[in-house]
Every structure is written in C-alpha cells, then in structure tokens.
C-alpha cells in the first residue's frame, strides 16, 4: 500500500482550507426567495439530510456514524447558521468535511496494514467516507471537490487490491470522455450487466456494496457512472435530456468485451431512477429490465408548491446541478416541471415500453409517492409499482434491494 502518498495528498489538498466557504451558504437566492423558504427549515437541526439507513447499508459503521455526528453537533466552533449543527465554518474539528475525511483516513491507514480483499474492503470504506465528506456535492464547494479526489483515489487503490476485476471504462461523448467503473465477478465469458447510477448528491463510488453483496453473487457485472454535473460527469450540465450520458454508455456496450450487451439492465436510485426509467422508453430494444428506487417521476416535479417546501439542501442541489448563478425559487421550481416523465410524454398516451419496469418507493416518501411508482409500472408491458411499508428505513432499503435484484435476475433469463 502507498499510504504516505495518500496522506501527503490529503495535507496538500486541505493545506489552505482553514477558512473554506461553508456549504449551506454557497447557493445564493433572491431576497424574495429566501422569504418564501424561511419556514421550510424551522424544525430542522441539520442543513444536510442525514441518510443514516442508506449510509449504514452502504458500509458506514453505525457506532462510528453516530460518533462523527456527535462531534459535529457538539462543536463549539463558529457556525454560519447557528440553528444548523453541520455548518461549522473552516476546515477543522466540528466541520462536516473534516470529521468525515479524518474518519476515512483512519480506514485508509488500516488498509496499509492489510492485504488483498481485506485491504480493498478498508479502502472501499474509506472511499465511501470521503464521498460523504463532500455530500451533497454543491458546485463551488472546495472541500467537497477535494473530498471527491480522495474518494476516487481510494476507490482506484481498492480496485488494485480486490480479487474482483474492476476496469475503468472511458466512453467518448461530445469531445470528452464519460468515466465509468465496470465491476466483474468473473471474466470467463461475457456477463449480463446492470448500468447503475445514484442521485444528484452521491457519487458512483458509493455503489460497492450493491455489487459485492447483490450483483456479484449472481454473476452479474455492474457498470457505474456519475449523473450529469457531478463527480466524473461534472463537465456536462443537467438538462431535460437527463439520460444522455447513460444512453451513450449503453451504445458503447458492444465495444466492451466482458459484457453481454443482449442482457443489459438499468438501475437507478433517486434521480438516477428517473434517468433509468427515461432510458427504458428511449432504448427499449437494448434493455431487458429497469428498476428504480425512490425516484422523482412526476408528482413532486410537476407541483412547484411541493418542491418549494423541500429542505434547503434539496433546492441547493437542484440549483447547483442546473448551474444557477442566483436562484429565483419560483423560476427554479417551475423549470423542474420539464423533468417530469409524464410531461415529457413518456408516461402518457397509449405507448408502452417492452422493458420490464419495477418502480419502488418507501411509504411516506414525498419524492417518490405511490402514485408515481404505479404510473411508471402502467406504461411498461410487464411493470410493477411497489410501496414498501417497512418498520425501519434500513430494513426497507434491504427489502427493496432484494426485490430489485430478484427482478433483474428473472428478466435476464429471458
């Protein structure tokens, strides 16, 4: 392991960040928009949406998670917004990025004392912690950008240590290249492949556990890519043609010798689910199945009043992905209607896709209500919309993933 190099990189990246701008104040709004948003966050103690179940499921240790959050919450350093615990300014103890990066460094150090798959697992965990350090990955957030560098570096180091084969695939698109990671449990013959993306506030390097525990045991390859405007895909803005990068990757599959292009599926979480569903209509002849979890499909995108009530972090992420300079919330929420798959004409009229769609939401989720998932299923010749009523979000996440993998396995047999 080359531990000193990574430590030096960390020192170099964060050397001049004592006074780094604080994430929650990076997206400027018109004064009239600030007034409209003021009541949204009255009861909130955190600027960031704390995704405990998701992070634990992805590999964060529960006790360590609570310990990190406790250090942030109990900090006596200056906050840019006193009411939000995770707004400690500057790169030092109590700051969100600082605490997560230091925890990630601990796992990276641990990896230097291990070998093979054990070292890889520690590095994959470090990469996840670095990714969360940059969450929600707002443009112009220097600490987040540098945390992404660490996340990608740790992932590349893990790829060299693991017994699984991980290839970096560069797909040409509009004069640049889309960076993807292809995960292969075996290479004796071309494998069925699932193209996977997360939301607009997560990185493709967050998907290791999905592959390790769900896809690899079923001898299915996983190809990940970042959403437009984030991570490796930050060159491209998010537009209404939200699936353009994924479409380019799908078109590139015949050039990849390790995968069976005739057995391809798409899987998306949050906004990645919106993209996966869109692709199921645009490229129905190339896909066997589509699964979406917690995807914004129509409801929240088409009703500006609902969007305006979302926490500031969500609105900041949308504005950041659309590269807004100063945000007028009325304009922003109206503009999002163009991302509704119903408004785009995919989920209306008589045309159905031949791709088998499974669309899942967790009960009470305002982003992905039951009506949206039923609508998506209705326009698939063999579709299913599911609302999970799990006792805890964590068990809901686990149950959803099990259903999603079973769906893909079944469709891949066709």
mmCIF file of C-alpha atoms in Angstrom:
data_model
loop_
_atom_site.group_PDB
_atom_site.id
_atom_site.type_symbol
_atom_site.label_atom_id
_atom_site.label_comp_id
_atom_site.label_asym_id
_atom_site.label_seq_id
_atom_site.Cartn_x
_atom_site.Cartn_y
_atom_site.Cartn_z
ATOM 1 C CA UNK A 1 0.000 0.000 0.000
ATOM 2 C CA UNK A 2 1.243 3.553 -0.699
ATOM 3 C CA UNK A 3 -0.057 5.134 2.469
ATOM 4 C CA UNK A 4 2.387 8.079 2.731
ATOM 5 C CA UNK A 5 1.345 9.257 -0.754
ATOM 6 C CA UNK A 6 -2.322 9.444 0.214
ATOM 7 C CA UNK A 7 -1.519 11.206 3.481
ATOM 8 C CA UNK A 8 0.600 13.727 1.569
ATOM 9 C CA UNK A 9 -2.240 14.254 -0.899
ATOM 10 C CA UNK A 10 -4.619 14.989 1.975
ATOM 11 C CA UNK A 11 -2.223 17.511 3.530
ATOM 12 C CA UNK A 12 -1.691 19.169 0.140
ATOM 13 C CA UNK A 13 -5.402 19.326 -0.724
ATOM 14 C CA UNK A 14 -6.525 20.839 2.562
ATOM 15 C CA UNK A 15 -3.488 22.990 3.392
ATOM 16 C CA UNK A 16 -5.180 26.340 2.694
ATOM 17 C CA UNK A 17 -8.743 25.472 3.680
ATOM 18 C CA UNK A 18 -8.929 26.781 7.264
ATOM 19 C CA UNK A 19 -11.335 29.470 6.054
ATOM 20 C CA UNK A 20 -13.139 27.409 3.396
ATOM 21 C CA UNK A 21 -16.606 28.620 2.469
ATOM 22 C CA UNK A 22 -19.336 26.727 4.296
ATOM 23 C CA UNK A 23 -21.607 24.512 2.176
ATOM 24 C CA UNK A 24 -25.040 25.771 3.261
ATOM 25 C CA UNK A 25 -24.284 29.338 2.101
ATOM 26 C CA UNK A 26 -22.843 28.572 -1.337
ATOM 27 C CA UNK A 27 -26.055 28.858 -3.377
ATOM 28 C CA UNK A 28 -27.323 32.483 -3.454
ATOM 29 C CA UNK A 29 -31.074 33.185 -3.616
ATOM 30 C CA UNK A 30 -33.065 36.308 -4.435
ATOM 31 C CA UNK A 31 -34.295 38.022 -1.216
ATOM 32 C CA UNK A 32 -37.913 37.230 -2.148
ATOM 33 C CA UNK A 33 -36.985 33.528 -2.496
ATOM 34 C CA UNK A 34 -35.272 33.497 0.909
ATOM 35 C CA UNK A 35 -38.509 34.775 2.475
ATOM 36 C CA UNK A 36 -40.522 32.002 0.791
ATOM 37 C CA UNK A 37 -38.094 29.337 2.031
ATOM 38 C CA UNK A 38 -37.714 30.576 5.595
ATOM 39 C CA UNK A 39 -40.455 28.392 7.075
ATOM 40 C CA UNK A 40 -39.214 25.197 5.346
ATOM 41 C CA UNK A 41 -36.482 24.570 7.845
ATOM 42 C CA UNK A 42 -37.987 25.824 11.109
ATOM 43 C CA UNK A 43 -37.826 22.403 12.770
ATOM 44 C CA UNK A 44 -34.565 21.214 11.257
ATOM 45 C CA UNK A 45 -31.354 20.887 13.248
ATOM 46 C CA UNK A 46 -29.183 19.914 10.283
ATOM 47 C CA UNK A 47 -28.688 21.521 6.871
ATOM 48 C CA UNK A 48 -27.891 18.132 5.333
ATOM 49 C CA UNK A 49 -30.475 15.402 5.054
ATOM 50 C CA UNK A 50 -28.976 12.706 7.299
ATOM 51 C CA UNK A 51 -29.188 9.448 5.369
ATOM 52 C CA UNK A 52 -28.343 7.097 8.213
ATOM 53 C CA UNK A 53 -30.059 3.954 6.788
ATOM 54 C CA UNK A 54 -28.539 4.442 3.346
ATOM 55 C CA UNK A 55 -25.025 5.154 4.650
ATOM 56 C CA UNK A 56 -25.090 2.201 7.036
ATOM 57 C CA UNK A 57 -26.353 -0.035 4.272
ATOM 58 C CA UNK A 58 -23.550 1.224 2.004
ATOM 59 C CA UNK A 59 -20.925 0.350 4.604
ATOM 60 C CA UNK A 60 -20.580 3.088 7.252
ATOM 61 C CA UNK A 61 -20.223 1.563 10.723
ATOM 62 C CA UNK A 62 -23.292 2.599 12.806
ATOM 63 C CA UNK A 63 -21.397 3.432 16.015
ATOM 64 C CA UNK A 64 -18.796 5.403 14.064
ATOM 65 C CA UNK A 65 -21.561 7.271 12.219
ATOM 66 C CA UNK A 66 -23.146 8.429 15.479
ATOM 67 C CA UNK A 67 -19.732 9.344 16.852
ATOM 68 C CA UNK A 68 -18.940 11.525 13.813
ATOM 69 C CA UNK A 69 -22.340 13.243 14.005
ATOM 70 C CA UNK A 70 -21.873 13.794 17.754
ATOM 71 C CA UNK A 71 -18.500 15.501 17.206
ATOM 72 C CA UNK A 72 -20.077 17.788 14.621
ATOM 73 C CA UNK A 73 -23.117 18.546 16.815
ATOM 74 C CA UNK A 74 -21.093 19.288 19.961
ATOM 75 C CA UNK A 75 -18.526 21.557 18.307
ATOM 76 C CA UNK A 76 -18.088 24.984 19.909
ATOM 77 C CA UNK A 77 -16.596 26.471 16.717
ATOM 78 C CA UNK A 78 -18.361 29.210 14.738
ATOM 79 C CA UNK A 79 -21.275 28.146 12.582
ATOM 80 C CA UNK A 80 -22.508 30.051 9.556
ATOM 81 C CA UNK A 81 -26.085 29.217 10.655
ATOM 82 C CA UNK A 82 -26.411 28.710 14.410
ATOM 83 C CA UNK A 83 -29.616 26.688 14.040
ATOM 84 C CA UNK A 84 -27.894 24.066 11.824
ATOM 85 C CA UNK A 85 -25.382 21.812 13.570
ATOM 86 C CA UNK A 86 -23.445 20.880 10.429
ATOM 87 C CA UNK A 87 -22.493 24.424 9.394
ATOM 88 C CA UNK A 88 -19.178 24.783 11.276
ATOM 89 C CA UNK A 89 -17.040 27.060 9.070
ATOM 90 C CA UNK A 90 -13.444 26.299 8.092
ATOM 91 C CA UNK A 91 -11.569 23.020 7.797
ATOM 92 C CA UNK A 92 -11.027 21.957 11.405
ATOM 93 C CA UNK A 93 -12.706 19.810 14.065
ATOM 94 C CA UNK A 94 -16.501 20.023 14.014
ATOM 95 C CA UNK A 95 -16.618 20.811 10.280
ATOM 96 C CA UNK A 96 -18.573 18.220 8.280
ATOM 97 C CA UNK A 97 -15.871 17.547 5.675
ATOM 98 C CA UNK A 98 -13.093 17.492 8.279
ATOM 99 C CA UNK A 99 -14.743 14.885 10.503
ATOM 100 C CA UNK A 100 -15.669 12.549 7.647
ATOM 101 C CA UNK A 101 -12.261 12.874 5.958
ATOM 102 C CA UNK A 102 -10.430 12.085 9.194
ATOM 103 C CA UNK A 103 -12.603 9.009 9.725
ATOM 104 C CA UNK A 104 -11.904 7.972 6.116
ATOM 105 C CA UNK A 105 -8.166 8.431 6.667
ATOM 106 C CA UNK A 106 -8.362 6.017 9.615
ATOM 107 C CA UNK A 107 -9.777 3.323 7.336
ATOM 108 C CA UNK A 108 -7.183 4.114 4.692
ATOM 109 C CA UNK A 109 -4.406 3.741 7.297
ATOM 110 C CA UNK A 110 -5.924 0.430 8.396
ATOM 111 C CA UNK A 111 -5.755 -0.769 4.791
ATOM 112 C CA UNK A 112 -1.983 -0.203 4.739
ATOM 113 C CA UNK A 113 -1.638 -2.933 7.389
ATOM 114 C CA UNK A 114 -3.761 -5.410 5.409
ATOM 115 C CA UNK A 115 -3.510 -7.252 2.103
ATOM 116 C CA UNK A 116 -5.757 -8.384 -0.735
ATOM 117 C CA UNK A 117 -9.516 -8.281 -0.220
ATOM 118 C CA UNK A 118 -9.203 -7.149 3.408
ATOM 119 C CA UNK A 119 -7.145 -4.134 2.336
ATOM 120 C CA UNK A 120 -9.610 -3.487 -0.510
ATOM 121 C CA UNK A 121 -12.629 -3.525 1.819
ATOM 122 C CA UNK A 122 -10.950 -0.965 4.079
ATOM 123 C CA UNK A 123 -10.198 1.231 1.060
ATOM 124 C CA UNK A 124 -13.745 0.939 -0.322
ATOM 125 C CA UNK A 125 -14.962 2.063 3.103
ATOM 126 C CA UNK A 126 -12.508 4.982 3.102
ATOM 127 C CA UNK A 127 -13.778 5.993 -0.345
ATOM 128 C CA UNK A 128 -17.378 5.998 0.933
ATOM 129 C CA UNK A 129 -16.436 8.180 3.928
ATOM 130 C CA UNK A 130 -14.616 10.636 1.649
ATOM 131 C CA UNK A 131 -17.671 10.766 -0.610
ATOM 132 C CA UNK A 132 -19.939 11.572 2.350
ATOM 133 C CA UNK A 133 -17.409 14.266 3.346
ATOM 134 C CA UNK A 134 -18.307 16.041 0.086
ATOM 135 C CA UNK A 135 -22.075 15.448 0.399
ATOM 136 C CA UNK A 136 -24.237 16.990 -1.037
ATOM 137 C CA UNK A 137 -21.545 17.916 -3.592
ATOM 138 C CA UNK A 138 -22.557 21.521 -4.294
ATOM 139 C CA UNK A 139 -20.630 23.174 -7.146
ATOM 140 C CA UNK A 140 -18.066 25.654 -5.840
ATOM 141 C CA UNK A 141 -17.606 23.757 -2.559
ATOM 142 C CA UNK A 142 -13.808 23.415 -2.468
ATOM 143 C CA UNK A 143 -13.802 20.946 0.396
ATOM 144 C CA UNK A 144 -16.307 18.744 -1.457
ATOM 145 C CA UNK A 145 -14.241 18.847 -4.661
ATOM 146 C CA UNK A 146 -11.126 17.808 -2.762
ATOM 147 C CA UNK A 147 -13.031 15.097 -0.884
ATOM 148 C CA UNK A 148 -14.059 13.696 -4.299
ATOM 149 C CA UNK A 149 -10.377 13.484 -5.285
ATOM 150 C CA UNK A 150 -9.716 11.400 -2.169
ATOM 151 C CA UNK A 151 -12.798 9.214 -2.786
ATOM 152 C CA UNK A 152 -11.712 8.442 -6.363
ATOM 153 C CA UNK A 153 -8.130 7.803 -5.341
ATOM 154 C CA UNK A 154 -9.152 5.392 -2.559
ATOM 155 C CA UNK A 155 -11.508 3.584 -4.967
ATOM 156 C CA UNK A 156 -8.723 3.196 -7.543
ATOM 157 C CA UNK A 157 -6.413 1.828 -4.838
ATOM 158 C CA UNK A 158 -9.124 -0.624 -3.725
ATOM 159 C CA UNK A 159 -9.633 -1.752 -7.336
ATOM 160 C CA UNK A 160 -5.983 -2.864 -7.448
ATOM 161 C CA UNK A 161 -6.270 -4.858 -4.201
ATOM 162 C CA UNK A 162 -9.609 -6.634 -4.635
ATOM 163 C CA UNK A 163 -9.930 -10.125 -6.122
ATOM 164 C CA UNK A 164 -12.792 -8.790 -8.262
ATOM 165 C CA UNK A 165 -11.829 -7.233 -11.552
ATOM 166 C CA UNK A 166 -12.611 -3.525 -11.833
ATOM 167 C CA UNK A 167 -11.982 -1.770 -15.135
ATOM 168 C CA UNK A 168 -12.136 1.961 -15.722
ATOM 169 C CA UNK A 169 -14.109 2.449 -18.957
ATOM 170 C CA UNK A 170 -13.851 5.733 -20.876
ATOM 171 C CA UNK A 171 -16.807 6.337 -23.182
ATOM 172 C CA UNK A 172 -16.374 9.065 -25.858
ATOM 173 C CA UNK A 173 -19.114 11.699 -25.776
ATOM 174 C CA UNK A 174 -19.222 15.230 -27.212
ATOM 175 C CA UNK A 175 -15.454 15.529 -27.459
ATOM 176 C CA UNK A 176 -14.879 14.380 -23.885
ATOM 177 C CA UNK A 177 -14.963 11.019 -22.121
ATOM 178 C CA UNK A 178 -17.518 9.637 -19.634
ATOM 179 C CA UNK A 179 -15.658 7.839 -16.830
ATOM 180 C CA UNK A 180 -17.314 4.600 -15.719
ATOM 181 C CA UNK A 181 -16.278 1.728 -13.442
ATOM 182 C CA UNK A 182 -17.004 -1.803 -14.670
ATOM 183 C CA UNK A 183 -17.119 -4.412 -11.876
ATOM 184 C CA UNK A 184 -16.673 -8.039 -12.945
ATOM 185 C CA UNK A 185 -17.082 -11.113 -10.715
ATOM 186 C CA UNK A 186 -15.569 -13.312 -13.478
ATOM 187 C CA UNK A 187 -14.123 -12.968 -16.987
ATOM 188 C CA UNK A 188 -14.505 -16.460 -18.492
ATOM 189 C CA UNK A 189 -17.418 -15.316 -20.659
ATOM 190 C CA UNK A 190 -19.340 -12.055 -21.306
ATOM 191 C CA UNK A 191 -21.651 -11.352 -18.363
ATOM 192 C CA UNK A 192 -25.091 -9.765 -18.055
ATOM 193 C CA UNK A 193 -24.596 -6.139 -16.981
ATOM 194 C CA UNK A 194 -26.521 -3.584 -14.950
ATOM 195 C CA UNK A 195 -25.866 0.129 -15.528
ATOM 196 C CA UNK A 196 -26.229 1.859 -12.140
ATOM 197 C CA UNK A 197 -26.494 5.486 -11.002
ATOM 198 C CA UNK A 198 -27.370 7.199 -7.754
ATOM 199 C CA UNK A 199 -28.967 10.563 -7.102
ATOM 200 C CA UNK A 200 -27.781 14.076 -7.779
ATOM 201 C CA UNK A 201 -25.954 14.255 -4.451
ATOM 202 C CA UNK A 202 -23.966 10.991 -4.490
ATOM 203 C CA UNK A 203 -21.000 9.528 -6.414
ATOM 204 C CA UNK A 204 -20.702 6.343 -8.443
ATOM 205 C CA UNK A 205 -18.038 5.131 -5.999
ATOM 206 C CA UNK A 206 -20.790 4.739 -3.351
ATOM 207 C CA UNK A 207 -22.119 1.575 -5.057
ATOM 208 C CA UNK A 208 -19.541 -1.041 -3.995
ATOM 209 C CA UNK A 209 -21.789 -2.909 -1.559
ATOM 210 C CA UNK A 210 -24.589 -3.179 -4.127
ATOM 211 C CA UNK A 211 -22.143 -5.001 -6.372
ATOM 212 C CA UNK A 212 -20.367 -7.088 -3.714
ATOM 213 C CA UNK A 213 -23.446 -8.373 -1.867
ATOM 214 C CA UNK A 214 -26.154 -8.419 -4.548
ATOM 215 C CA UNK A 215 -24.837 -8.476 -8.129
ATOM 216 C CA UNK A 216 -21.524 -10.359 -7.867
ATOM 217 C CA UNK A 217 -23.051 -13.434 -6.112
ATOM 218 C CA UNK A 218 -25.424 -13.706 -9.096
ATOM 219 C CA UNK A 219 -22.547 -13.378 -11.594
ATOM 220 C CA UNK A 220 -23.866 -10.047 -12.895
ATOM 221 C CA UNK A 221 -21.486 -7.210 -13.841
ATOM 222 C CA UNK A 222 -22.066 -3.638 -12.637
ATOM 223 C CA UNK A 223 -21.234 -0.572 -14.697
ATOM 224 C CA UNK A 224 -21.479 2.714 -12.777
ATOM 225 C CA UNK A 225 -21.407 6.322 -13.933
ATOM 226 C CA UNK A 226 -21.994 9.685 -12.288
ATOM 227 C CA UNK A 227 -25.070 11.747 -13.039
ATOM 228 C CA UNK A 228 -24.581 14.798 -15.292
ATOM 229 C CA UNK A 229 -22.999 17.750 -13.434
ATOM 230 C CA UNK A 230 -21.439 15.733 -10.584
ATOM 231 C CA UNK A 231 -18.211 13.774 -9.988
ATOM 232 C CA UNK A 232 -16.535 12.456 -13.127
ATOM 233 C CA UNK A 233 -19.535 13.748 -15.147
ATOM 234 C CA UNK A 234 -19.275 17.340 -13.897
ATOM 235 C CA UNK A 235 -18.319 18.562 -17.420
ATOM 236 C CA UNK A 236 -21.912 18.103 -18.550
ATOM 237 C CA UNK A 237 -24.836 20.151 -17.204
ATOM 238 C CA UNK A 238 -28.093 18.501 -16.195
ATOM 239 C CA UNK A 239 -30.701 19.130 -18.890
ATOM 240 C CA UNK A 240 -34.162 17.760 -19.649
ATOM 241 C CA UNK A 241 -32.317 15.119 -21.695
ATOM 242 C CA UNK A 242 -31.148 13.715 -18.357
ATOM 243 C CA UNK A 243 -30.304 10.252 -19.741
ATOM 244 C CA UNK A 244 -27.915 11.447 -22.483
ATOM 245 C CA UNK A 245 -24.762 10.109 -20.767
ATOM 246 C CA UNK A 246 -26.410 6.801 -19.885
ATOM 247 C CA UNK A 247 -27.580 6.453 -23.486
ATOM 248 C CA UNK A 248 -24.012 6.968 -24.720
ATOM 249 C CA UNK A 249 -22.786 4.303 -22.278
ATOM 250 C CA UNK A 250 -25.499 1.881 -23.418
ATOM 251 C CA UNK A 251 -24.491 2.472 -27.050
ATOM 252 C CA UNK A 252 -20.864 1.716 -26.088
ATOM 253 C CA UNK A 253 -21.636 -1.731 -24.577
ATOM 254 C CA UNK A 254 -20.863 -3.657 -27.822
ATOM 255 C CA UNK A 255 -17.275 -2.327 -27.556
ATOM 256 C CA UNK A 256 -16.767 -3.847 -24.087
ATOM 257 C CA UNK A 257 -15.616 -7.484 -24.408
ATOM 258 C CA UNK A 258 -16.511 -8.568 -20.857
ATOM 259 C CA UNK A 259 -20.248 -7.860 -21.019
ATOM 260 C CA UNK A 260 -23.210 -9.402 -22.846
ATOM 261 C CA UNK A 261 -24.914 -6.432 -24.499
ATOM 262 C CA UNK A 262 -28.008 -8.544 -25.177
ATOM 263 C CA UNK A 263 -28.548 -8.906 -21.427
ATOM 264 C CA UNK A 264 -28.391 -5.348 -20.104
ATOM 265 C CA UNK A 265 -30.499 -3.624 -17.445
ATOM 266 C CA UNK A 266 -30.595 -0.208 -15.770
ATOM 267 C CA UNK A 267 -30.899 0.536 -12.068
ATOM 268 C CA UNK A 268 -31.262 3.969 -10.500
ATOM 269 C CA UNK A 269 -31.606 5.463 -7.040
ATOM 270 C CA UNK A 270 -33.411 8.804 -6.571
ATOM 271 C CA UNK A 271 -32.805 10.941 -9.658
ATOM 272 C CA UNK A 272 -30.835 8.069 -11.158
ATOM 273 C CA UNK A 273 -34.174 6.227 -11.156
ATOM 274 C CA UNK A 274 -35.770 8.986 -13.220
ATOM 275 C CA UNK A 275 -32.932 8.564 -15.747
ATOM 276 C CA UNK A 276 -33.241 4.744 -15.765
ATOM 277 C CA UNK A 277 -36.983 4.965 -16.460
ATOM 278 C CA UNK A 278 -36.455 7.516 -19.237
ATOM 279 C CA UNK A 279 -33.886 5.262 -20.875
ATOM 280 C CA UNK A 280 -36.360 2.354 -20.789
ATOM 281 C CA UNK A 281 -38.557 4.255 -23.239
ATOM 282 C CA UNK A 282 -35.772 5.640 -25.425
ATOM 283 C CA UNK A 283 -33.823 2.379 -25.754
ATOM 284 C CA UNK A 284 -36.399 -0.361 -25.197
ATOM 285 C CA UNK A 285 -34.781 -2.726 -27.748
ATOM 286 C CA UNK A 286 -31.457 -2.703 -25.867
ATOM 287 C CA UNK A 287 -32.678 -3.309 -22.300
ATOM 288 C CA UNK A 288 -34.142 -6.313 -20.513
ATOM 289 C CA UNK A 289 -35.172 -4.615 -17.281
ATOM 290 C CA UNK A 290 -35.314 -1.351 -15.350
ATOM 291 C CA UNK A 291 -35.509 -0.867 -11.599
ATOM 292 C CA UNK A 292 -35.895 2.476 -9.828
ATOM 293 C CA UNK A 293 -35.840 3.154 -6.088
ATOM 294 C CA UNK A 294 -37.232 6.372 -4.615
ATOM 295 C CA UNK A 295 -37.279 8.126 -7.984
ATOM 296 C CA UNK A 296 -38.890 11.536 -8.608
ATOM 297 C CA UNK A 297 -41.040 10.655 -11.620
ATOM 298 C CA UNK A 298 -43.871 13.189 -11.932
ATOM 299 C CA UNK A 299 -45.655 14.329 -8.765
ATOM 300 C CA UNK A 300 -43.076 16.476 -6.977
ATOM 301 C CA UNK A 301 -41.517 17.711 -10.231
ATOM 302 C CA UNK A 302 -44.841 18.900 -11.616
ATOM 303 C CA UNK A 303 -46.068 20.731 -8.494
ATOM 304 C CA UNK A 304 -43.942 23.797 -7.690
ATOM 305 C CA UNK A 305 -45.692 24.312 -4.326
ATOM 306 C CA UNK A 306 -44.482 20.877 -3.137
ATOM 307 C CA UNK A 307 -40.939 21.485 -4.365
ATOM 308 C CA UNK A 308 -40.781 24.846 -2.605
ATOM 309 C CA UNK A 309 -41.493 23.100 0.711
ATOM 310 C CA UNK A 310 -38.460 20.823 0.374
ATOM 311 C CA UNK A 311 -35.470 21.403 2.707
ATOM 312 C CA UNK A 312 -32.920 23.955 1.504
ATOM 313 C CA UNK A 313 -30.321 21.256 0.814
ATOM 314 C CA UNK A 314 -32.533 19.685 -1.878
ATOM 315 C CA UNK A 315 -33.194 23.039 -3.524
ATOM 316 C CA UNK A 316 -29.486 23.923 -3.367
ATOM 317 C CA UNK A 317 -28.614 20.650 -5.119
ATOM 318 C CA UNK A 318 -31.143 21.291 -7.912
ATOM 319 C CA UNK A 319 -29.893 24.858 -8.398
ATOM 320 C CA UNK A 320 -26.279 23.659 -8.365
ATOM 321 C CA UNK A 321 -26.892 20.930 -10.971
ATOM 322 C CA UNK A 322 -28.585 23.484 -13.233
ATOM 323 C CA UNK A 323 -25.650 25.897 -12.720
ATOM 324 C CA UNK A 324 -27.862 28.732 -11.447
ATOM 325 C CA UNK A 325 -25.940 31.888 -10.518
ATOM 326 C CA UNK A 326 -28.643 33.452 -8.336
ATOM 327 C CA UNK A 327 -31.756 31.427 -7.627
ATOM 328 C CA UNK A 328 -35.309 32.600 -8.074
ATOM 329 C CA UNK A 329 -37.238 29.800 -6.377
ATOM 330 C CA UNK A 330 -40.371 30.396 -8.459
ATOM 331 C CA UNK A 331 -38.367 30.037 -11.664
ATOM 332 C CA UNK A 332 -36.413 27.000 -10.373
ATOM 333 C CA UNK A 333 -39.461 25.025 -9.248
ATOM 334 C CA UNK A 334 -41.366 25.844 -12.446
ATOM 335 C CA UNK A 335 -38.393 24.777 -14.540
ATOM 336 C CA UNK A 336 -38.345 21.336 -12.869
ATOM 337 C CA UNK A 337 -41.705 20.515 -14.466
ATOM 338 C CA UNK A 338 -39.739 19.794 -17.636
ATOM 339 C CA UNK A 339 -38.075 16.815 -15.893
ATOM 340 C CA UNK A 340 -41.414 15.078 -15.225
ATOM 341 C CA UNK A 341 -41.539 11.916 -17.336
ATOM 342 C CA UNK A 342 -45.269 12.415 -17.792
ATOM 343 C CA UNK A 343 -44.797 15.986 -19.009
ATOM 344 C CA UNK A 344 -42.093 14.718 -21.391
ATOM 345 C CA UNK A 345 -44.670 12.379 -22.936
ATOM 346 C CA UNK A 346 -43.220 9.054 -21.806
ATOM 347 C CA UNK A 347 -45.923 8.288 -19.216
ATOM 348 C CA UNK A 348 -48.941 9.453 -21.173
ATOM 349 C CA UNK A 349 -50.803 8.338 -24.277
ATOM 350 C CA UNK A 350 -51.028 4.718 -25.384
ATOM 351 C CA UNK A 351 -47.387 3.757 -25.960
ATOM 352 C CA UNK A 352 -45.851 1.263 -23.536
ATOM 353 C CA UNK A 353 -42.230 0.160 -23.301
ATOM 354 C CA UNK A 354 -41.317 -3.504 -23.725
ATOM 355 C CA UNK A 355 -38.766 -3.131 -20.903
ATOM 356 C CA UNK A 356 -39.914 -4.737 -17.638
ATOM 357 C CA UNK A 357 -40.089 -1.930 -15.065
ATOM 358 C CA UNK A 358 -40.011 -2.291 -11.275
ATOM 359 C CA UNK A 359 -40.529 1.054 -9.526
ATOM 360 C CA UNK A 360 -40.242 1.078 -5.719
ATOM 361 C CA UNK A 361 -40.972 3.749 -3.123
ATOM 362 C CA UNK A 362 -40.847 3.695 0.675
ATOM 363 C CA UNK A 363 -44.099 4.650 2.382
ATOM 364 C CA UNK A 364 -44.312 8.343 3.279
ATOM 365 C CA UNK A 365 -41.564 9.425 0.876
ATOM 366 C CA UNK A 366 -42.642 12.786 -0.629
ATOM 367 C CA UNK A 367 -40.167 12.443 -3.515
ATOM 368 C CA UNK A 368 -41.472 9.087 -4.740
ATOM 369 C CA UNK A 369 -45.158 8.626 -3.825
ATOM 370 C CA UNK A 370 -47.207 5.525 -4.588
ATOM 371 C CA UNK A 371 -48.955 7.284 -7.496
ATOM 372 C CA UNK A 372 -45.610 7.844 -9.276
ATOM 373 C CA UNK A 373 -44.488 4.220 -8.997
ATOM 374 C CA UNK A 374 -47.877 2.932 -10.188
ATOM 375 C CA UNK A 375 -47.717 5.349 -13.133
ATOM 376 C CA UNK A 376 -44.264 4.099 -14.175
ATOM 377 C CA UNK A 377 -45.425 0.472 -13.986
ATOM 378 C CA UNK A 378 -48.575 1.217 -16.006
ATOM 379 C CA UNK A 379 -46.547 2.195 -19.065
ATOM 380 C CA UNK A 380 -44.471 -0.991 -19.094
ATOM 381 C CA UNK A 381 -45.838 -4.115 -20.806
ATOM 382 C CA UNK A 382 -44.717 -6.019 -17.742
ATOM 383 C CA UNK A 383 -44.402 -3.492 -14.939
ATOM 384 C CA UNK A 384 -44.837 -3.371 -11.195
ATOM 385 C CA UNK A 385 -45.128 -0.412 -8.823
ATOM 386 C CA UNK A 386 -44.388 -1.176 -5.171
ATOM 387 C CA UNK A 387 -44.736 0.812 -1.961
ATOM 388 C CA UNK A 388 -42.807 -0.743 0.915
ATOM 389 C CA UNK A 389 -44.222 -0.315 4.395
ATOM 390 C CA UNK A 390 -41.092 -1.333 6.304
ATOM 391 C CA UNK A 391 -40.790 -0.919 10.065
ATOM 392 C CA UNK A 392 -37.491 0.889 9.662
ATOM 393 C CA UNK A 393 -35.975 2.652 6.688
ATOM 394 C CA UNK A 394 -32.924 0.390 6.911
ATOM 395 C CA UNK A 395 -34.980 -2.806 6.591
ATOM 396 C CA UNK A 396 -36.955 -1.065 3.842
ATOM 397 C CA UNK A 397 -33.748 -0.393 1.929
ATOM 398 C CA UNK A 398 -32.624 -4.011 2.307
ATOM 399 C CA UNK A 399 -36.036 -5.354 1.248
ATOM 400 C CA UNK A 400 -36.134 -3.027 -1.766
ATOM 401 C CA UNK A 401 -32.685 -4.147 -2.927
ATOM 402 C CA UNK A 402 -33.614 -7.819 -2.612
ATOM 403 C CA UNK A 403 -36.726 -7.254 -4.738
ATOM 404 C CA UNK A 404 -34.747 -5.268 -7.307
ATOM 405 C CA UNK A 405 -32.079 -7.959 -7.728
ATOM 406 C CA UNK A 406 -34.662 -10.763 -7.986
ATOM 407 C CA UNK A 407 -36.471 -8.753 -10.678
ATOM 408 C CA UNK A 408 -33.270 -8.291 -12.687
ATOM 409 C CA UNK A 409 -32.245 -11.957 -12.307
ATOM 410 C CA UNK A 410 -35.634 -13.106 -13.581
ATOM 411 C CA UNK A 411 -35.630 -10.731 -16.570
ATOM 412 C CA UNK A 412 -32.025 -11.579 -17.504
ATOM 413 C CA UNK A 413 -33.126 -15.199 -18.087
ATOM 414 C CA UNK A 414 -35.334 -14.109 -20.982
#
